[in-house]
Amino acid sequence: MAKIPLYQESKDALYQRLQTSDQGLSGTTASERLAANGHNALNQQKTSSLLQKFIAQFKDFMIIVLMVAALIAGLTGEVVDAVIILIVVVLNAIFGVFQEAKAEEAINALKEMSAPNATIRRDGQVMTVKSDELVVGDIVLLEAGDIIPADLRLLDVASLKVEESALTGESVPVEKAAAVLTGEDLPIGDRHNMAFMNSNVTYGRATGVVVATGMQTEVGRIAGMIEAADETTTPLQANLTQLGKSLTILILVIAAIVFGMGMWRQAESLIDMLLTAISLAVAAIPEGLPAIVTITLALGTQRMAKRHAIVRKLPAVETLGSTDIIASDKTGTLTQNKMTVEKVYEDLHLVDAHTVDFDREDRLAQVMILSNDTKVTADGLAGDPTETALVQYQMDRNYPVSQVLAAMPRVAEIPFDSERKLMSTVHPLADGRFLIAVKGAPDELLKRVTRLAQNGDVSALTDANRQQILETNHDMATQALRVLAFAYRITDQVPMDMTSDTVENDLILAGMVGMIDPERPEVAQAVADAKAAGIRPMMITGDHRDTAAAIAVRLGIIDAGETDAVITGAELDAMDDATFAKKVSDYAVYARVAPEHKVRIVKAWQKRGKVVAMTGDGVNDAPALKAADIGIGMGITGTEVSKGASDMVLADDNFSTIVVAVEEGRKVFANIQKAIQYLLSANLGEVLTLFMMTMLGWQILAPVHILWINLVTDTLPAIALGIEPMEKNIMKQKPRGRKSNFFSGGVLGGILYQGLLEGGITLFVYWLAITYPVHQATQMAHADALTMAFATLGLIQLFHAFNSKSIHGSIFSVGLFKNKFFNWAIVIAFALLAMTILVPGLNGMFHVAHLDLFQWAIVLAASFMMVVIVEIVKFFQRRVVK
């Protein structure tokens, strides 16, 4: 028979089940349980050594391809190329190790949150022990300010309030009670007779019995979920892996064909053909691609950091650009995580709070700050968030809070308790009488009200007045406002018997206020921008359904009356995975959810092929942050756990920063696409040139020619393309999604025709130089032709870099010389290329000849034709698309 939930157990049954008592455990029993069940601590995340992390970086497919290329190049004497490749690979591995080491903080941060000490009762004696020595059955004593050291079932409660937002997502502290609960499968936020590890006591005191420790606690379950979560593969990583495999197959096939054809024609020796095949492989492999991608991403992270988005894992920059869904926690992310007075009901009128100006003698203003336990300190207001909000509201209205508190000190009180839902305090008046100030739940307070303060007068409360007040209370509640009512009574002396029956009666209603954790002012526009970019924003929160729905409407996540788009965790539990997978797109707001629900929602969208970003700030968000394609933590209000599980952290906790980051992500992907199109079309041009020269029996370009062109053109110009300014309307495009890759959007077609064009123009220049030689001697004519082909192949790539500033747009629309780094990259690359021909002494090293002005004119004209032809093709492409 299954055991009933702990929150349904009576005190006696609980003691019997846990084998404990009011006196606590004996020291012997506690030691035995500690030895048997272990310390009250979360598992430390297993970490690998730096060497293991470093070796793991070389498992990437593209890296393996490059290492094989380096090995072949080294064995055949091409030491320069081998060294360049190895430097790229090692730098990439070092950077990867640095990123991975930072990503191991999530579980360890959870452990550091735990309370260091706990006050308990053992052998009937109160003592303080280290919290990691607590065992099931220990009796724990709690006071305001304590961190709860383990999961507790509460036994005796005195006005206890516990702040659980990091665990449940609720904005305000939860009122706790010791009474047995009867509900089935209650969510964490509704287990009012339980207190959970790592939450904070904000008010009151209590006694509880430990029912779970360490990894068996609710926060331990979350730690286990983080530990067990699979690392998601980003679209960038998947694209690079796919690209590496495709290139490898293509390279091997082409190299084999060239080697086979050469041997069949018997034009070259076995060694020469092997070197030719290797040269072709070197030409085909974009050695600088991993470095260029890494540099582009790194530069993207720097730009994002300046805009308050701190990227912890490089691929996250690009992943943001492909985001389809942004699933956001409510509290502290979409809202300000502080209660604020929004509506004031006084003199039977409901008005916006910011329109009210109170004078010093206004009774509503007085009761709001007098029946209130907030402490005004040099560091600000301290106390329950709801109460501090009342005081802060009056301070913002320039009400003389400190003067009133000093003139009317508290002389007696009846503390708040969750059963009567009221709090009363007594204060002296200037005329020698006393003011009894009462605040509480409107329905409970109205039972004790007989009169009404209206426009400076006091009159009897009529049935019509009472009905209007109740309707106003209901209307505010349906708008997700937390409503408090305020009343008072004036007496000649302090009541002798400070009980509810004698004090809280015959009251005069002063008014009511409606409070809410308001949305951040900039979020509504960010939501609108996200929708315009084709991204679907969603709210996932542990808060109540009405509160979540009201905030979602105010932010534009859902429309007013769109109740079908809101679902609770309990309703989600009633669905099996297959049903939920079919209906997941129907919902935009998830209320009263647990951590496992958040993970389930993320995975349901991922199964649909969507790229999901999840934002959050609490411990309860960490599993979903890790499961999402990109987890976004909050830098200010976020726990270290949520930050550690995130790929990116918002330094300003500003939801709108996410839209900025998405924009940057799209820009990064577009620039990587430009670099890839530039690199692969250039490499295809080189491969085609070598292939056709071999097939035609022409003298072919040497490995040193290909290596130098790759070194000069594949580095600075390609990196410069990675920092091109953002193109117009990039945020008006639909998300790429998970299925897109670097070849999408016409890039593959561009690579093919542009590569063929580069190779064709180079071969044409070689043919022209051979057919119409400047020098009649055959050897010199061939040397001229080879030099002109070498110069053309290099220069054509530099001209093509201008074409690559935009995949489809004209170079004149994106700004020819807007990118200063690009301008210098082209100048430096041209100088490095030209000096191999122009500088005496380098000719022999590079096997090239001097060219006269006529030959240079042919090279420059042919190379520039690349720009002209590609611009014409793009023009017709744009016309077709329109």
mmCIF file of N, CA and C in Angstrom, residues 380-441:
data_model
loop_
_atom_site.group_PDB
_atom_site.id
_atom_site.type_symbol
_atom_site.label_atom_id
_atom_site.label_comp_id
_atom_site.label_asym_id
_atom_site.label_seq_id
_atom_site.Cartn_x
_atom_site.Cartn_y
_atom_site.Cartn_z
ATOM 1 N N GLY A 380 17.368 51.110 3.248
ATOM 2 C CA GLY A 380 16.093 50.989 2.570
ATOM 3 C C GLY A 380 15.058 50.329 3.464
ATOM 4 N N LEU A 381 14.014 49.803 2.854
ATOM 5 C CA LEU A 381 12.921 49.192 3.599
ATOM 6 C C LEU A 381 13.172 47.704 3.778
ATOM 7 N N ALA A 382 12.888 47.215 4.993
ATOM 8 C CA ALA A 382 13.083 45.793 5.276
ATOM 9 C C ALA A 382 11.780 45.228 5.824
ATOM 10 N N GLY A 383 11.411 44.034 5.314
ATOM 11 C CA GLY A 383 10.198 43.395 5.794
ATOM 12 C C GLY A 383 9.506 42.612 4.719
ATOM 13 N N ASP A 384 8.255 42.253 4.984
ATOM 14 C CA ASP A 384 7.455 41.508 4.024
ATOM 15 C C ASP A 384 7.232 42.360 2.765
ATOM 16 N N PRO A 385 7.415 41.799 1.570
ATOM 17 C CA PRO A 385 7.301 42.589 0.331
ATOM 18 C C PRO A 385 5.965 43.311 0.177
ATOM 19 N N THR A 386 4.879 42.684 0.635
ATOM 20 C CA THR A 386 3.573 43.336 0.535
ATOM 21 C C THR A 386 3.524 44.563 1.427
ATOM 22 N N GLU A 387 4.049 44.441 2.648
ATOM 23 C CA GLU A 387 4.026 45.571 3.579
ATOM 24 C C GLU A 387 4.995 46.668 3.154
ATOM 25 N N THR A 388 6.175 46.282 2.686
ATOM 26 C CA THR A 388 7.137 47.312 2.245
ATOM 27 C C THR A 388 6.590 48.075 1.043
ATOM 28 N N ALA A 389 5.791 47.400 0.214
ATOM 29 C CA ALA A 389 5.198 48.069 -0.953
ATOM 30 C C ALA A 389 4.246 49.179 -0.520
ATOM 31 N N LEU A 390 3.505 48.953 0.573
ATOM 32 C CA LEU A 390 2.585 49.978 1.080
ATOM 33 C C LEU A 390 3.345 51.209 1.558
ATOM 34 N N VAL A 391 4.442 50.971 2.285
ATOM 35 C CA VAL A 391 5.247 52.090 2.785
ATOM 36 C C VAL A 391 5.945 52.807 1.634
ATOM 37 N N GLN A 392 6.500 52.027 0.694
ATOM 38 C CA GLN A 392 7.197 52.626 -0.446
ATOM 39 C C GLN A 392 6.253 53.487 -1.268
ATOM 40 N N TYR A 393 5.017 53.018 -1.401
ATOM 41 C CA TYR A 393 4.016 53.785 -2.153
ATOM 42 C C TYR A 393 3.804 55.157 -1.521
ATOM 43 N N GLN A 394 3.674 55.192 -0.190
ATOM 44 C CA GLN A 394 3.465 56.466 0.484
ATOM 45 C C GLN A 394 4.704 57.353 0.394
ATOM 46 N N MET A 395 5.884 56.742 0.477
ATOM 47 C CA MET A 395 7.115 57.528 0.354
ATOM 48 C C MET A 395 7.233 58.132 -1.041
ATOM 49 N N ASP A 396 6.836 57.365 -2.050
ATOM 50 C CA ASP A 396 6.871 57.871 -3.429
ATOM 51 C C ASP A 396 5.900 59.031 -3.626
ATOM 52 N N ARG A 397 4.832 59.074 -2.787
ATOM 53 C CA ARG A 397 3.854 60.168 -2.878
ATOM 54 C C ARG A 397 4.252 61.338 -1.984
ATOM 55 N N ASN A 398 5.496 61.283 -1.436
ATOM 56 C CA ASN A 398 6.004 62.345 -0.541
ATOM 57 C C ASN A 398 5.208 62.458 0.757
ATOM 58 N N TYR A 399 4.618 61.365 1.182
ATOM 59 C CA TYR A 399 3.913 61.344 2.459
ATOM 60 C C TYR A 399 4.956 61.292 3.580
ATOM 61 N N PRO A 400 4.768 62.049 4.683
ATOM 62 C CA PRO A 400 5.783 62.099 5.749
ATOM 63 C C PRO A 400 5.777 60.833 6.620
ATOM 64 N N VAL A 401 6.225 59.731 6.052
ATOM 65 C CA VAL A 401 6.164 58.432 6.718
ATOM 66 C C VAL A 401 6.883 58.446 8.057
ATOM 67 N N SER A 402 8.143 58.887 8.065
ATOM 68 C CA SER A 402 8.946 58.857 9.295
ATOM 69 C C SER A 402 8.330 59.736 10.385
ATOM 70 N N GLN A 403 7.789 60.901 10.004
ATOM 71 C CA GLN A 403 7.180 61.800 10.989
ATOM 72 C C GLN A 403 5.937 61.172 11.619
ATOM 73 N N VAL A 404 5.105 60.544 10.801
ATOM 74 C CA VAL A 404 3.886 59.915 11.314
ATOM 75 C C VAL A 404 4.239 58.750 12.234
ATOM 76 N N LEU A 405 5.209 57.935 11.835
ATOM 77 C CA LEU A 405 5.625 56.794 12.667
ATOM 78 C C LEU A 405 6.179 57.280 14.005
ATOM 79 N N ALA A 406 6.920 58.391 13.975
ATOM 80 C CA ALA A 406 7.482 58.922 15.218
ATOM 81 C C ALA A 406 6.400 59.522 16.119
ATOM 82 N N ALA A 407 5.418 60.185 15.509
ATOM 83 C CA ALA A 407 4.359 60.830 16.279
ATOM 84 C C ALA A 407 3.336 59.836 16.805
ATOM 85 N N MET A 408 3.215 58.690 16.132
ATOM 86 C CA MET A 408 2.181 57.709 16.505
ATOM 87 C C MET A 408 2.819 56.327 16.703
ATOM 88 N N PRO A 409 3.658 56.165 17.699
ATOM 89 C CA PRO A 409 4.337 54.870 17.891
ATOM 90 C C PRO A 409 3.350 53.770 18.292
ATOM 91 N N ARG A 410 3.722 52.540 17.966
ATOM 92 C CA ARG A 410 2.876 51.392 18.300
ATOM 93 C C ARG A 410 2.974 51.114 19.804
ATOM 94 N N VAL A 411 1.797 51.000 20.463
ATOM 95 C CA VAL A 411 1.795 50.720 21.908
ATOM 96 C C VAL A 411 1.176 49.363 22.218
ATOM 97 N N ALA A 412 0.489 48.766 21.256
ATOM 98 C CA ALA A 412 -0.085 47.427 21.435
ATOM 99 C C ALA A 412 -0.388 46.851 20.056
ATOM 100 N N GLU A 413 -0.566 45.549 20.009
ATOM 101 C CA GLU A 413 -0.833 44.931 18.705
ATOM 102 C C GLU A 413 -1.464 43.564 18.857
ATOM 103 N N ILE A 414 -2.136 43.143 17.797
ATOM 104 C CA ILE A 414 -2.557 41.741 17.622
ATOM 105 C C ILE A 414 -1.929 41.308 16.296
ATOM 106 N N PRO A 415 -0.881 40.456 16.333
ATOM 107 C CA PRO A 415 -0.178 40.090 15.085
ATOM 108 C C PRO A 415 -1.098 39.409 14.074
ATOM 109 N N PHE A 416 -0.664 39.471 12.851
ATOM 110 C CA PHE A 416 -1.388 38.790 11.772
ATOM 111 C C PHE A 416 -1.336 37.281 11.988
ATOM 112 N N ASP A 417 -2.440 36.601 11.684
ATOM 113 C CA ASP A 417 -2.379 35.146 11.568
ATOM 114 C C ASP A 417 -3.269 34.718 10.415
ATOM 115 N N SER A 418 -2.957 33.562 9.852
ATOM 116 C CA SER A 418 -3.572 33.122 8.605
ATOM 117 C C SER A 418 -5.015 32.666 8.766
ATOM 118 N N GLU A 419 -5.457 32.461 10.021
ATOM 119 C CA GLU A 419 -6.835 32.019 10.225
ATOM 120 C C GLU A 419 -7.810 33.197 10.151
ATOM 121 N N ARG A 420 -7.530 34.275 10.903
ATOM 122 C CA ARG A 420 -8.450 35.413 10.856
ATOM 123 C C ARG A 420 -8.088 36.399 9.747
ATOM 124 N N LYS A 421 -6.848 36.313 9.219
ATOM 125 C CA LYS A 421 -6.377 37.116 8.088
ATOM 126 C C LYS A 421 -6.439 38.620 8.369
ATOM 127 N N LEU A 422 -6.125 39.000 9.604
ATOM 128 C CA LEU A 422 -6.136 40.397 10.007
ATOM 129 C C LEU A 422 -4.903 40.713 10.848
ATOM 130 N N MET A 423 -4.572 42.019 10.915
ATOM 131 C CA MET A 423 -3.503 42.505 11.793
ATOM 132 C C MET A 423 -3.958 43.846 12.363
ATOM 133 N N SER A 424 -3.785 44.024 13.687
ATOM 134 C CA SER A 424 -4.218 45.269 14.327
ATOM 135 C C SER A 424 -3.104 45.849 15.191
ATOM 136 N N THR A 425 -2.995 47.169 15.162
ATOM 137 C CA THR A 425 -2.026 47.866 16.014
ATOM 138 C C THR A 425 -2.711 49.066 16.657
ATOM 139 N N VAL A 426 -2.181 49.507 17.812
ATOM 140 C CA VAL A 426 -2.768 50.632 18.548
ATOM 141 C C VAL A 426 -1.734 51.754 18.654
ATOM 142 N N HIS A 427 -2.195 53.013 18.394
ATOM 143 C CA HIS A 427 -1.271 54.153 18.353
ATOM 144 C C HIS A 427 -1.907 55.361 19.048
ATOM 145 N N PRO A 428 -1.112 56.163 19.763
ATOM 146 C CA PRO A 428 -1.646 57.352 20.439
ATOM 147 C C PRO A 428 -1.927 58.480 19.451
ATOM 148 N N LEU A 429 -2.995 59.246 19.732
ATOM 149 C CA LEU A 429 -3.331 60.421 18.940
ATOM 150 C C LEU A 429 -2.953 61.682 19.728
ATOM 151 N N ALA A 430 -2.888 62.798 19.055
ATOM 152 C CA ALA A 430 -2.472 64.055 19.692
ATOM 153 C C ALA A 430 -3.448 64.505 20.785
ATOM 154 N N ASP A 431 -4.736 64.110 20.676
ATOM 155 C CA ASP A 431 -5.735 64.548 21.656
ATOM 156 C C ASP A 431 -5.842 63.606 22.852
ATOM 157 N N GLY A 432 -4.924 62.637 22.967
ATOM 158 C CA GLY A 432 -4.918 61.731 24.107
ATOM 159 C C GLY A 432 -5.667 60.436 23.880
ATOM 160 N N ARG A 433 -6.412 60.366 22.781
ATOM 161 C CA ARG A 433 -7.102 59.120 22.468
ATOM 162 C C ARG A 433 -6.170 58.187 21.689
ATOM 163 N N PHE A 434 -6.700 57.038 21.277
ATOM 164 C CA PHE A 434 -5.875 56.038 20.584
ATOM 165 C C PHE A 434 -6.548 55.581 19.286
ATOM 166 N N LEU A 435 -5.678 55.365 18.287
ATOM 167 C CA LEU A 435 -6.140 54.871 16.991
ATOM 168 C C LEU A 435 -5.842 53.377 16.889
ATOM 169 N N ILE A 436 -6.891 52.591 16.634
ATOM 170 C CA ILE A 436 -6.704 51.165 16.351
ATOM 171 C C ILE A 436 -6.690 51.015 14.824
ATOM 172 N N ALA A 437 -5.553 50.614 14.279
ATOM 173 C CA ALA A 437 -5.379 50.462 12.824
ATOM 174 C C ALA A 437 -5.431 48.985 12.460
ATOM 175 N N VAL A 438 -6.286 48.659 11.508
ATOM 176 C CA VAL A 438 -6.502 47.251 11.145
ATOM 177 C C VAL A 438 -6.349 47.080 9.628
ATOM 178 N N LYS A 439 -5.639 46.062 9.234
ATOM 179 C CA LYS A 439 -5.577 45.717 7.800
ATOM 180 C C LYS A 439 -5.793 44.226 7.648
ATOM 181 N N GLY A 440 -6.244 43.814 6.454
ATOM 182 C CA GLY A 440 -6.449 42.389 6.238
ATOM 183 C C GLY A 440 -7.212 42.098 4.973
ATOM 184 N N ALA A 441 -7.651 40.845 4.833
ATOM 185 C CA ALA A 441 -8.413 40.411 3.665
ATOM 186 C C ALA A 441 -9.764 41.116 3.659
#
